[in-house]
Amino acid sequence: MSNMGRIRSLAGTVIRADRDKPVSNFEVARVGNERLLGEVIRIDGTEVDIQVYEEIDGVHVGEPVEFTGELLGIDLGPGLLGSVLDGIGRPLLGSFPEDSVSCFLKRGFFSRSLDTKKKWVFTPIRACGDPVLQGDVIGSVIEGEGFRHLILVPPGSGPSRVREISPGDRKFSVDDTVCLLENGQKISLCQRWYVRTPRPCAEKLSFSEPLITGQRVLDTLFPVALGGAAVVPGGFGTGKTVTQQSLAKWCNAEVVVYIGCGERGNEMTEVLEEFPHIRDPHTGRPLMERMVLIANTSNMPVAAREASIYLGMTIAEYFRDMGLDVALMADSTSRWAEALREISGRLGEMPGEEGYPAYLGSRLAQYYERAGRVMALGEPRRKGSITIFNAVSPGGGDFSEPVTQASLRLSGAFWALDKRLAESRHFPSINWKQSYSLYERALEPYFMQNLGEKWRDGVSFLRELLDRETELLSLVQIVGRDALSEQDKWDLEMGEIIRITFLQQNAFDPLDAFNSLERQMQFAGTLKDLHELVTKEIEKGVLYQQIQSLGLLRRVLSLRGTSPEELQERSSAWFDDLIRSLSGLEGS
Ligand SMILES: Nc1ncnc2c1ncn2[C@@H]1O[C@H](COP(=O)(O)OP(=O)(O)OP(=O)(O)O)[C@@H](O)[C@H]1O
Ligand SMILES: [Mg+2]
């Protein structure tokens, strides 16, 4: 018997209804004659408030409400990779029911997130009689070009043994049973999970290696740990979206989940149009083959952003549980926080700072806590991770506002985008004075082991010179450039060279868009050698003016535009040439 109720009143997309039987918090309700999807967000005696995640025009008082007894969930299984879902998990693009092949789904339209007709070849790794526990791998299916999608005993299942399991080479749709356990549990290729509940793991692991972004300023100066979290705050037009897209494209995560969380409508369209055409630069295959895109379309109420965040996180956890490294990005946290503010306002809750609900911080914390490096449940043992990159778009670029502040308390890397840098076309517009990473200490052993002493030398050289430049620039404001010593004048130029050649990186130039750690260090080393060579000449009496005539900035830039293969041989010729030019200068 279903649990029914009637709509009593409406306030925007929050409706109040009565109910026949008890309901639980966050229970999914189908609202009105069109059966729009909503979640119970408050229980008040025999009445409940329901947040509806679809447009609610034309729904009237007195229409029925059905309480489903379920929480908001998603089907996880083969076919998820490459899909584009809306904020409540309905596929937006692809070979699904004809009338839904569009960015705008019909209201009340219900669809599973997976294609239930498609067949997959299941290959077992367990046999009849094998004991199994939750999280154990029982087999796999191959998706796309060789992605091995592991089929796991769903978390929460009790210990049992395999009674029947399909032999290899048979095809199944996601709902077919491939394995029957002795306790009667049927395991199919797909498992349903309530998105607000974190998926369990065996153990949380400490940070020990970086997630490599290929962005020089990030990996070298402000690295993020695999399983860590970075916030990317920036005002309007500072490059949040381009930065996240570069990360999605280049970072070394195996799976990328991208949540387009209510940024400008046309920006979402851009994302939907662009991502399907982007090629994975590491493999040449379409990037979407290892991505899941979640898009809150503009015809959905802002509250759906709240659902999309949990949806994205659950999908990320599912791939983490297979032992993969997942990057999760949301653009932007601010729009999610605004949704919380709106829902809270409709409920008449006491507003906190800037009208956000008092629980803003704890909601964000619940999200960030689901990131991390873990040992997954079950056998064979698998390590997986979720690394978060969340954009924040503070109004007016003011980082002291509550969403930026709450985000920075919860994350270990802060990549501050700067309007002035963006205006002067310094991209990525990451402000090297404001940004920081708390992961450096944890990652030091990794860097030392993989890159050696030159990593420490390179990083401290870059930092010192950038600091020195800042200091000298403020000095110049007081005394003028001419009053500086020859060495100071050169340090100032060196700072500029570092900024332009090392910190700036062109996301649209294929040779520059990605640098391996090795290459980043090689580059830093080149800059350091250059600095030492010139400093020696200055000590011998060469004037800065003479150095200036050598066009060093241009020379360094020419090195940046070389492919990694060319760089090795070019850089020694480059140095010979430099030394020749320097020795041609006469000390005064
Ligand atoms: N790494 C980069 N390399 C080259 N150009 C860039 C880079 N990052 C940003 N840009 C330029 O800056 C423009 C604005 O960037 P983007 O759309 O990412 O900003 P945003 O912060 O997402 O803006 P909004 O606040 O409108 O969402 C881009 O169209 C591009 O021209
Ligand atoms: Mg943007």
PDB file of N, CA and C in Angstrom, residues 25 37 50 68 125 128 171 173 222 259 275 277 317 401 431 466 515 541 569:
ATOM      1  N   ASN A  25      12.837  11.620   6.808  1.00  0.00           N
ATOM      2  CA  ASN A  25      13.530  12.768   6.244  1.00  0.00           C
ATOM      3  C   ASN A  25      14.236  12.376   4.959  1.00  0.00           C
ATOM      4  N   LEU A  37       9.434  15.067  -9.123  1.00  0.00           N
ATOM      5  CA  LEU A  37      10.302  14.482  -8.103  1.00  0.00           C
ATOM      6  C   LEU A  37      10.652  15.487  -6.995  1.00  0.00           C
ATOM      7  N   ILE A  50       8.183  19.532   1.283  1.00  0.00           N
ATOM      8  CA  ILE A  50       8.877  18.774   0.236  1.00  0.00           C
ATOM      9  C   ILE A  50       9.550  19.761  -0.712  1.00  0.00           C
ATOM     10  N   THR A  68       7.367   7.585  -1.560  1.00  0.00           N
ATOM     11  CA  THR A  68       7.828   6.331  -2.178  1.00  0.00           C
ATOM     12  C   THR A  68       8.466   5.364  -1.188  1.00  0.00           C
ATOM     13  N   ILE A 125      35.224 -13.720 -11.772  1.00  0.00           N
ATOM     14  CA  ILE A 125      36.510 -14.144 -11.197  1.00  0.00           C
ATOM     15  C   ILE A 125      36.272 -15.001  -9.954  1.00  0.00           C
ATOM     16  N   CYS A 128      31.555 -21.047  -7.843  1.00  0.00           N
ATOM     17  CA  CYS A 128      30.546 -21.538  -6.902  1.00  0.00           C
ATOM     18  C   CYS A 128      31.224 -21.997  -5.614  1.00  0.00           C
ATOM     19  N   LYS A 171      25.997 -12.518 -22.233  1.00  0.00           N
ATOM     20  CA  LYS A 171      25.641 -11.090 -22.206  1.00  0.00           C
ATOM     21  C   LYS A 171      24.480 -10.836 -21.253  1.00  0.00           C
ATOM     22  N   SER A 173      21.952  -7.609 -19.382  1.00  0.00           N
ATOM     23  CA  SER A 173      21.611  -6.196 -19.201  1.00  0.00           C
ATOM     24  C   SER A 173      21.870  -5.872 -17.726  1.00  0.00           C
ATOM     25  N   PHE A 222      51.891  24.882  -5.553  1.00  0.00           N
ATOM     26  CA  PHE A 222      50.732  24.632  -4.683  1.00  0.00           C
ATOM     27  C   PHE A 222      50.127  23.259  -4.954  1.00  0.00           C
ATOM     28  N   ILE A 259      30.522  18.335 -12.190  1.00  0.00           N
ATOM     29  CA  ILE A 259      29.163  18.786 -11.862  1.00  0.00           C
ATOM     30  C   ILE A 259      29.026  20.246 -12.272  1.00  0.00           C
ATOM     31  N   PHE A 275      32.705  19.360 -24.018  1.00  0.00           N
ATOM     32  CA  PHE A 275      33.296  18.130 -23.492  1.00  0.00           C
ATOM     33  C   PHE A 275      33.188  16.944 -24.450  1.00  0.00           C
ATOM     34  N   HIS A 277      33.490  16.798 -27.411  1.00  0.00           N
ATOM     35  CA  HIS A 277      34.446  16.869 -28.526  1.00  0.00           C
ATOM     36  C   HIS A 277      35.896  16.843 -28.073  1.00  0.00           C
ATOM     37  N   GLU A 317      32.472   8.019  -5.699  1.00  0.00           N
ATOM     38  CA  GLU A 317      32.780   6.959  -4.729  1.00  0.00           C
ATOM     39  C   GLU A 317      32.681   5.573  -5.367  1.00  0.00           C
ATOM     40  N   GLU A 401      33.966  36.247   2.051  1.00  0.00           N
ATOM     41  CA  GLU A 401      32.541  35.874   2.210  1.00  0.00           C
ATOM     42  C   GLU A 401      32.435  34.415   2.691  1.00  0.00           C
ATOM     43  N   ASN A 431      46.893  33.625  -8.214  1.00  0.00           N
ATOM     44  CA  ASN A 431      47.682  34.591  -7.469  1.00  0.00           C
ATOM     45  C   ASN A 431      48.674  33.835  -6.579  1.00  0.00           C
ATOM     46  N   LEU A 466      60.288  35.107  -6.522  1.00  0.00           N
ATOM     47  CA  LEU A 466      58.972  35.758  -6.594  1.00  0.00           C
ATOM     48  C   LEU A 466      58.775  36.686  -5.398  1.00  0.00           C
ATOM     49  N   ASN A 515      52.535  20.027 -18.616  1.00  0.00           N
ATOM     50  CA  ASN A 515      53.953  19.726 -18.360  1.00  0.00           C
ATOM     51  C   ASN A 515      54.030  18.607 -17.334  1.00  0.00           C
ATOM     52  N   GLY A 541      81.086  42.684 -12.742  1.00  0.00           N
ATOM     53  CA  GLY A 541      81.054  44.091 -13.141  1.00  0.00           C
ATOM     54  C   GLY A 541      80.210  44.395 -14.359  1.00  0.00           C
ATOM     55  N   GLU A 569      67.771  18.212 -26.114  1.00  0.00           N
ATOM     56  CA  GLU A 569      68.908  18.633 -26.929  1.00  0.00           C
ATOM     57  C   GLU A 569      68.939  20.136 -27.130  1.00  0.00           C
TER      58      GLU A 569
END
